[in-house]
Amino acid sequence: MNASLNWLRALAPGIEADPSALAETLASLGFPVEDLEALGDGLQGILVARVVEAGRHPNADRLSLCRVDAGQGELHDVVCGAPNVRAGGVYPFVPVGGVLPGGMKIRKAKIRGETSYGMLCSAKELGLGTDHSGILELRGEPEIGSSFVEAYGLTGDVRMDVEITANRGDLLSHRGLARELAPGGVGDIALPTIEGAPAIDFAVSSDARAAEVDGVEVAIEEPELCRRFLGAVIRGVKVGPSPDWLQARLRAAGARPINNVVDATNYVLFELGQPTHAYDLGRLRGDRVVARRASDGETIRTLDGEDRTLDASMLVIADGEGAVNVAGIMGDEHSGVSDETTDVFVECAHFEPRSIRKTKKALGIVSDAGYRYERFVDPEGQEGAFRRVLEVILANAGGTLHPVVADVHADPWQPQIVTLRASRVERLLGVPFDTEAIAALLAPLGFEVDAGAGPEALAVRVPGWRGYDVTREVDLIEEIARRHGFDRFPDTLGPYRPTAVADDPLFQLEDRLRGTLAARGLFEAHTPAFVPASEGDVRLSNPLSQEEPVLRRDLLPSLLRRLERNLAHGVRDVRLFEVGTSFRSAGAGEPPAEEPRIAAVLTGRRAPEHWSQADAPLELWDLKGLLQDVLATARPEARLEPGDVEGSRLAAGRGFRVVEGEAVVGWAGEVSADGVDLPPWAGAILAFELALPHTPAPTPTPIARDLPAFPAVERDVAVLADHGVPAERLFAVARDAAGALLEAVELFDLYEGEGVPEGRRSLAYRFRFRSPERTLTDEEVERSFRSVLDRFAEEPGVQVRG
């Protein structure tokens, strides 16, 4: 939002602080000032000049040779490349020796054989805008040779570029900012008198759906999209340049003056935040102006010269034959006010913000009106803004206002009444506020505070300009904090009681898994849920990018892209994991099925590089051990089985399935090289993905136990087992056979080769026995160990070695 300091002070004379102090105040209220620009800085040497003659350059087709009168008693020859320069036009001129903003000094120069003694300037060259397509032409009758800064209305003003959050559409006007900055808030604000404005007095023709003004029917066909529509007719206007003061106001706000009718609508837009629109009444077809939905395929050429194709989701303002305005956004070329206009129809409407936002995005239109409508415009200020625009038009363009205006009020605005408790304010802010202090903070912002809502409670009427974002008690508490000053709250924490409510069991499980994987050297990644169409079946209705129009089915593809990026930057050792959500289509009309998951990718060395040991790459068994740790926490009943999973991106024969009951709940293994873009030096890519239970058991309460007071006894055994016998099965057999005395069992050796029959392998296990109450005897240990050996001997495909 570009705000003129002079304009703010005209609305609220109590704003006396210098621009830097005002910028600090706005920042403390939550609206930082991006830039302070003293208008006219660097333009002191620019003069107002008239082009007396303009002809073609004798040696260049695209250049003009001009004779320029800068009011110094002589004419200057100037070579100009702008297509819009013409004899009789008045433009900003820099004579030889003058300096442009940015420090460029103008010198006498020979251009294609002709000497140029100065420069005619565009708005961009003067730092007054981005338009450099032509020379900036001055309207009205400025004095030739006078200072451009004074003629352009830039003297003594400062432009403030204020960053406004999306929920505060009320601040997209000078009156809105003045409410925040004036010492007395709304009580200090008064609209400046418009010189030459007549008293505005009219009768109202009002109805819920249609009303008439001077033979023109004003109607609303879509009350859910257009709440209110005001229309007036002014006949006998004289369209021409606006007076200097009005042009200066618009330029200070960064707008370009057009003519006295259009400038009036822009003036009210920037002053009060209410968009209005003026039509050439003589160009409106038929005797009806209506707010309706567009027809599919209906077209309109908007003021920016673009042809737009509309659909039935969009609201338009139409005359008897077709659309003349994309409602709330931009009018058409045909019905706009021009120098030949004598009668105008003035519109002031209130539109539904979401409809405006959707239409703007679909058509790709950027406009000041649409920017405000999509953020909500004050419904209670609509009639006042309507009177204001009529006042400015009549003062500057003349004409006669028809004594009746149309007011189609399809959906009357109902103000919000919010109950506010002083105890709740203290609980959230940590500082007590009595009802008098609360009222003193809210009243300057336009909130009407009534103490009749009960003991320690207030009934607060929300003003129309805050009706979209202040709907709850907590919203009012935020306003109290802002006006009190965030920097005035104490730095120290007050007394508080920790909550007794535990986290959801799923969150507890996710936290434990993060700790497990971080302890194993993995880094957590966060990837977007939006993915290419091949990686999901839940399509977004409004995707941020056409390249990523669906929600992910699996986490692993996104993690693999992160791994590819690391490898592309020369990072050889990558260990990443993610805890996230996968999405699957659940059928027509049903919300997508969501499933919490954990996934990881690893590549590179098993341990950091060190001179004391040789590098060893990560292997499939490292991944299996990592996954077993995860399963022990997340799914202790699950088991690993060799096998492939369709669509998992794993290499055939190099993976495992995670099975719980009869369901496959995850997979792990080596990623197929076909599915990943790898540099030649990259090692094997290992990965797993596991579905987490929707309702896991809560985290058990930790129980402290004493360290063992009695010694352990260890026994080793080696067995020959067929390749089809998983080592994990023998773990389970041993635990079941040994009984309570077995404290731990581990596999410490695996051997295949000479001395071992083909198709078999040697597995060596170590058993640790201990009692928490006494020292075990040899007989007790031997009995328990013998039970394990006997059970091993009974297992198919297993033979105990001697």
mmCIF file of N, CA, C and O in Angstrom, residues 7 10-11 174-175 189-195 197-198 200 202 230 234 245-246 249 260-261 263-274 276 346 348 381-396 401:
data_model
loop_
_atom_site.group_PDB
_atom_site.id
_atom_site.type_symbol
_atom_site.label_atom_id
_atom_site.label_comp_id
_atom_site.label_asym_id
_atom_site.label_seq_id
_atom_site.Cartn_x
_atom_site.Cartn_y
_atom_site.Cartn_z
ATOM 1 N N TRP A 7 -1.400 13.294 2.589
ATOM 2 C CA TRP A 7 -2.797 12.851 2.541
ATOM 3 C C TRP A 7 -3.242 12.344 3.910
ATOM 4 O O TRP A 7 -4.349 12.645 4.372
ATOM 5 N N ALA A 10 -3.849 15.253 6.066
ATOM 6 C CA ALA A 10 -5.068 15.969 5.698
ATOM 7 C C ALA A 10 -6.299 15.303 6.318
ATOM 8 O O ALA A 10 -7.268 15.983 6.700
ATOM 9 N N LEU A 11 -6.268 13.980 6.433
ATOM 10 C CA LEU A 11 -7.370 13.249 7.062
ATOM 11 C C LEU A 11 -7.325 13.345 8.578
ATOM 12 O O LEU A 11 -8.373 13.404 9.241
ATOM 13 N N HIS A 174 -6.108 5.399 2.837
ATOM 14 C CA HIS A 174 -5.499 6.394 3.721
ATOM 15 C C HIS A 174 -6.300 6.531 5.017
ATOM 16 O O HIS A 174 -5.718 6.732 6.087
ATOM 17 N N ARG A 175 -7.627 6.415 4.930
ATOM 18 C CA ARG A 175 -8.404 6.502 6.167
ATOM 19 C C ARG A 175 -8.103 5.323 7.080
ATOM 20 O O ARG A 175 -8.016 5.490 8.306
ATOM 21 N N ILE A 189 -10.370 11.671 12.874
ATOM 22 C CA ILE A 189 -10.401 11.634 11.416
ATOM 23 C C ILE A 189 -11.599 12.422 10.887
ATOM 24 O O ILE A 189 -12.725 12.256 11.361
ATOM 25 N N ALA A 190 -11.351 13.284 9.912
ATOM 26 C CA ALA A 190 -12.407 14.019 9.223
ATOM 27 C C ALA A 190 -12.000 14.139 7.758
ATOM 28 O O ALA A 190 -10.857 14.474 7.443
ATOM 29 N N LEU A 191 -12.951 13.895 6.864
ATOM 30 C CA LEU A 191 -12.642 13.984 5.443
ATOM 31 C C LEU A 191 -12.452 15.434 5.041
ATOM 32 O O LEU A 191 -13.257 16.290 5.404
ATOM 33 N N PRO A 192 -11.396 15.737 4.284
ATOM 34 C CA PRO A 192 -11.178 17.119 3.842
ATOM 35 C C PRO A 192 -12.325 17.605 2.957
ATOM 36 O O PRO A 192 -12.934 16.830 2.210
ATOM 37 N N THR A 193 -12.612 18.894 3.030
ATOM 38 C CA THR A 193 -13.648 19.490 2.195
ATOM 39 C C THR A 193 -13.189 19.544 0.737
ATOM 40 O O THR A 193 -12.046 19.887 0.454
ATOM 41 N N ILE A 194 -14.076 19.192 -0.174
ATOM 42 C CA ILE A 194 -13.776 19.252 -1.605
ATOM 43 C C ILE A 194 -14.224 20.621 -2.120
ATOM 44 O O ILE A 194 -15.418 20.948 -2.098
ATOM 45 N N GLU A 195 -13.277 21.404 -2.573
ATOM 46 C CA GLU A 195 -13.588 22.753 -3.044
ATOM 47 C C GLU A 195 -14.507 22.701 -4.265
ATOM 48 O O GLU A 195 -14.254 21.981 -5.222
ATOM 49 N N ALA A 197 -17.575 21.587 -4.317
ATOM 50 C CA ALA A 197 -18.545 20.483 -4.302
ATOM 51 C C ALA A 197 -19.899 20.982 -3.816
ATOM 52 O O ALA A 197 -19.987 21.655 -2.786
ATOM 53 N N PRO A 198 -20.979 20.669 -4.528
ATOM 54 C CA PRO A 198 -22.312 21.047 -4.053
ATOM 55 C C PRO A 198 -22.773 20.108 -2.947
ATOM 56 O O PRO A 198 -22.190 19.044 -2.720
ATOM 57 N N ILE A 200 -24.764 17.254 -1.479
ATOM 58 C CA ILE A 200 -25.292 16.035 -2.099
ATOM 59 C C ILE A 200 -26.591 15.665 -1.395
ATOM 60 O O ILE A 200 -26.602 15.319 -0.206
ATOM 61 N N PHE A 202 -30.209 13.456 -2.174
ATOM 62 C CA PHE A 202 -30.970 12.634 -3.106
ATOM 63 C C PHE A 202 -31.945 11.746 -2.351
ATOM 64 O O PHE A 202 -31.779 11.461 -1.162
ATOM 65 N N LEU A 230 -25.285 0.173 -5.504
ATOM 66 C CA LEU A 230 -25.756 1.552 -5.561
ATOM 67 C C LEU A 230 -25.464 2.119 -6.943
ATOM 68 O O LEU A 230 -24.376 1.900 -7.498
ATOM 69 N N ILE A 234 -25.397 11.041 -13.493
ATOM 70 C CA ILE A 234 -25.016 12.454 -13.558
ATOM 71 C C ILE A 234 -24.999 12.836 -15.029
ATOM 72 O O ILE A 234 -24.279 12.226 -15.833
ATOM 73 N N TRP A 245 -4.580 19.697 -7.393
ATOM 74 C CA TRP A 245 -4.555 19.042 -6.081
ATOM 75 C C TRP A 245 -4.934 17.567 -6.193
ATOM 76 O O TRP A 245 -4.364 16.711 -5.506
ATOM 77 N N LEU A 246 -5.921 17.264 -7.073
ATOM 78 C CA LEU A 246 -6.361 15.875 -7.224
ATOM 79 C C LEU A 246 -5.297 15.049 -7.935
ATOM 80 O O LEU A 246 -5.000 13.918 -7.547
ATOM 81 N N ARG A 249 -2.542 14.279 -5.454
ATOM 82 C CA ARG A 249 -2.906 13.215 -4.519
ATOM 83 C C ARG A 249 -2.694 11.839 -5.161
ATOM 84 O O ARG A 249 -2.129 10.926 -4.557
ATOM 85 N N ASN A 260 -11.010 13.835 -15.065
ATOM 86 C CA ASN A 260 -11.618 14.237 -13.801
ATOM 87 C C ASN A 260 -12.692 13.281 -13.295
ATOM 88 O O ASN A 260 -12.987 13.261 -12.096
ATOM 89 N N VAL A 261 -13.285 12.458 -14.154
ATOM 90 C CA VAL A 261 -14.287 11.492 -13.689
ATOM 91 C C VAL A 261 -13.607 10.230 -13.168
ATOM 92 O O VAL A 261 -13.871 9.765 -12.047
ATOM 93 N N ASP A 263 -10.507 9.941 -12.309
ATOM 94 C CA ASP A 263 -9.670 10.309 -11.162
ATOM 95 C C ASP A 263 -10.486 10.382 -9.879
ATOM 96 O O ASP A 263 -9.988 10.077 -8.793
ATOM 97 N N ALA A 264 -11.754 10.798 -9.982
ATOM 98 C CA ALA A 264 -12.615 10.862 -8.797
ATOM 99 C C ALA A 264 -12.816 9.475 -8.204
ATOM 100 O O ALA A 264 -12.783 9.291 -6.977
ATOM 101 N N THR A 265 -13.035 8.470 -9.072
ATOM 102 C CA THR A 265 -13.217 7.109 -8.546
ATOM 103 C C THR A 265 -11.930 6.596 -7.917
ATOM 104 O O THR A 265 -11.956 5.922 -6.880
ATOM 105 N N ASN A 266 -10.774 6.905 -8.531
ATOM 106 C CA ASN A 266 -9.495 6.470 -7.960
ATOM 107 C C ASN A 266 -9.198 7.203 -6.665
ATOM 108 O O ASN A 266 -8.615 6.623 -5.731
ATOM 109 N N TYR A 267 -9.567 8.476 -6.589
ATOM 110 C CA TYR A 267 -9.361 9.242 -5.360
ATOM 111 C C TYR A 267 -10.094 8.592 -4.193
ATOM 112 O O TYR A 267 -9.531 8.398 -3.108
ATOM 113 N N VAL A 268 -11.348 8.228 -4.400
ATOM 114 C CA VAL A 268 -12.125 7.591 -3.327
ATOM 115 C C VAL A 268 -11.574 6.212 -3.005
ATOM 116 O O VAL A 268 -11.548 5.782 -1.848
ATOM 117 N N LEU A 269 -11.085 5.508 -4.017
ATOM 118 C CA LEU A 269 -10.467 4.201 -3.778
ATOM 119 C C LEU A 269 -9.302 4.327 -2.803
ATOM 120 O O LEU A 269 -9.202 3.576 -1.828
ATOM 121 N N PHE A 270 -8.396 5.292 -3.050
ATOM 122 C CA PHE A 270 -7.219 5.438 -2.202
ATOM 123 C C PHE A 270 -7.543 6.127 -0.881
ATOM 124 O O PHE A 270 -6.880 5.870 0.118
ATOM 125 N N GLU A 271 -8.546 6.971 -0.857
ATOM 126 C CA GLU A 271 -8.877 7.673 0.377
ATOM 127 C C GLU A 271 -9.660 6.790 1.340
ATOM 128 O O GLU A 271 -9.340 6.703 2.523
ATOM 129 N N LEU A 272 -10.687 6.090 0.829
ATOM 130 C CA LEU A 272 -11.607 5.344 1.691
ATOM 131 C C LEU A 272 -11.536 3.835 1.504
ATOM 132 O O LEU A 272 -12.136 3.098 2.285
ATOM 133 N N GLY A 273 -10.849 3.373 0.477
ATOM 134 C CA GLY A 273 -10.737 1.934 0.261
ATOM 135 C C GLY A 273 -11.921 1.305 -0.423
ATOM 136 O O GLY A 273 -11.984 0.076 -0.531
ATOM 137 N N GLN A 274 -12.875 2.106 -0.904
ATOM 138 C CA GLN A 274 -14.069 1.591 -1.573
ATOM 139 C C GLN A 274 -13.937 1.775 -3.081
ATOM 140 O O GLN A 274 -13.929 2.890 -3.577
ATOM 141 N N THR A 276 -15.146 2.189 -6.815
ATOM 142 C CA THR A 276 -16.349 2.614 -7.540
ATOM 143 C C THR A 276 -16.006 2.596 -9.020
ATOM 144 O O THR A 276 -14.842 2.500 -9.403
ATOM 145 N N VAL A 346 -22.778 5.984 -12.309
ATOM 146 C CA VAL A 346 -21.779 5.710 -11.281
ATOM 147 C C VAL A 346 -22.226 4.502 -10.467
ATOM 148 O O VAL A 346 -23.352 4.470 -9.951
ATOM 149 N N CYS A 348 -21.427 1.723 -7.275
ATOM 150 C CA CYS A 348 -20.711 1.439 -6.018
ATOM 151 C C CYS A 348 -21.329 0.173 -5.443
ATOM 152 O O CYS A 348 -22.495 0.179 -5.037
ATOM 153 N N GLY A 381 -19.388 1.403 5.223
ATOM 154 C CA GLY A 381 -18.874 2.642 4.647
ATOM 155 C C GLY A 381 -19.230 2.829 3.191
ATOM 156 O O GLY A 381 -18.812 3.816 2.564
ATOM 157 N N GLN A 382 -20.034 1.909 2.635
ATOM 158 C CA GLN A 382 -20.320 1.954 1.204
ATOM 159 C C GLN A 382 -21.103 3.205 0.822
ATOM 160 O O GLN A 382 -20.769 3.887 -0.157
ATOM 161 N N GLU A 383 -22.130 3.540 1.572
ATOM 162 C CA GLU A 383 -22.943 4.709 1.212
ATOM 163 C C GLU A 383 -22.140 5.998 1.343
ATOM 164 O O GLU A 383 -22.243 6.897 0.508
ATOM 165 N N GLY A 384 -21.299 6.106 2.380
ATOM 166 C CA GLY A 384 -20.472 7.289 2.541
ATOM 167 C C GLY A 384 -19.493 7.453 1.390
ATOM 168 O O GLY A 384 -19.259 8.563 0.898
ATOM 169 N N ALA A 385 -18.893 6.349 0.940
ATOM 170 C CA ALA A 385 -17.969 6.407 -0.200
ATOM 171 C C ALA A 385 -18.714 6.783 -1.478
ATOM 172 O O ALA A 385 -18.187 7.513 -2.333
ATOM 173 N N PHE A 386 -19.952 6.306 -1.622
ATOM 174 C CA PHE A 386 -20.761 6.641 -2.792
ATOM 175 C C PHE A 386 -21.040 8.146 -2.842
ATOM 176 O O PHE A 386 -20.885 8.792 -3.885
ATOM 177 N N ARG A 387 -21.407 8.715 -1.722
ATOM 178 C CA ARG A 387 -21.617 10.172 -1.660
ATOM 179 C C ARG A 387 -20.322 10.917 -1.975
ATOM 180 O O ARG A 387 -20.329 11.949 -2.652
ATOM 181 N N ARG A 388 -19.212 10.388 -1.476
ATOM 182 C CA ARG A 388 -17.929 11.064 -1.680
ATOM 183 C C ARG A 388 -17.550 11.104 -3.157
ATOM 184 O O ARG A 388 -17.099 12.142 -3.666
ATOM 185 N N VAL A 389 -17.748 10.000 -3.883
ATOM 186 C CA VAL A 389 -17.357 9.990 -5.291
ATOM 187 C C VAL A 389 -18.267 10.895 -6.108
ATOM 188 O O VAL A 389 -17.821 11.584 -7.041
ATOM 189 N N LEU A 390 -19.567 10.956 -5.756
ATOM 190 C CA LEU A 390 -20.462 11.886 -6.444
ATOM 191 C C LEU A 390 -20.033 13.330 -6.189
ATOM 192 O O LEU A 390 -20.044 14.172 -7.096
ATOM 193 N N GLU A 391 -19.620 13.587 -4.956
ATOM 194 C CA GLU A 391 -19.174 14.926 -4.578
ATOM 195 C C GLU A 391 -17.956 15.358 -5.398
ATOM 196 O O GLU A 391 -17.886 16.474 -5.920
ATOM 197 N N VAL A 392 -16.970 14.454 -5.536
ATOM 198 C CA VAL A 392 -15.735 14.793 -6.258
ATOM 199 C C VAL A 392 -16.018 14.960 -7.748
ATOM 200 O O VAL A 392 -15.473 15.874 -8.399
ATOM 201 N N ILE A 393 -16.871 14.120 -8.326
ATOM 202 C CA ILE A 393 -17.201 14.259 -9.751
ATOM 203 C C ILE A 393 -17.896 15.586 -10.013
ATOM 204 O O ILE A 393 -17.536 16.331 -10.943
ATOM 205 N N LEU A 394 -18.911 15.914 -9.206
ATOM 206 C CA LEU A 394 -19.661 17.151 -9.422
ATOM 207 C C LEU A 394 -18.780 18.381 -9.227
ATOM 208 O O LEU A 394 -18.937 19.389 -9.922
ATOM 209 N N ALA A 395 -17.830 18.311 -8.292
ATOM 210 C CA ALA A 395 -16.954 19.449 -8.032
ATOM 211 C C ALA A 395 -15.997 19.700 -9.180
ATOM 212 O O ALA A 395 -15.658 20.851 -9.480
ATOM 213 N N ASN A 396 -15.561 18.646 -9.869
ATOM 214 C CA ASN A 396 -14.490 18.794 -10.852
ATOM 215 C C ASN A 396 -14.928 18.590 -12.296
ATOM 216 O O ASN A 396 -14.239 19.043 -13.215
ATOM 217 N N LEU A 401 -26.760 15.912 -10.841
ATOM 218 C CA LEU A 401 -27.082 14.602 -10.274
ATOM 219 C C LEU A 401 -28.581 14.389 -10.309
ATOM 220 O O LEU A 401 -29.358 15.239 -9.875
#
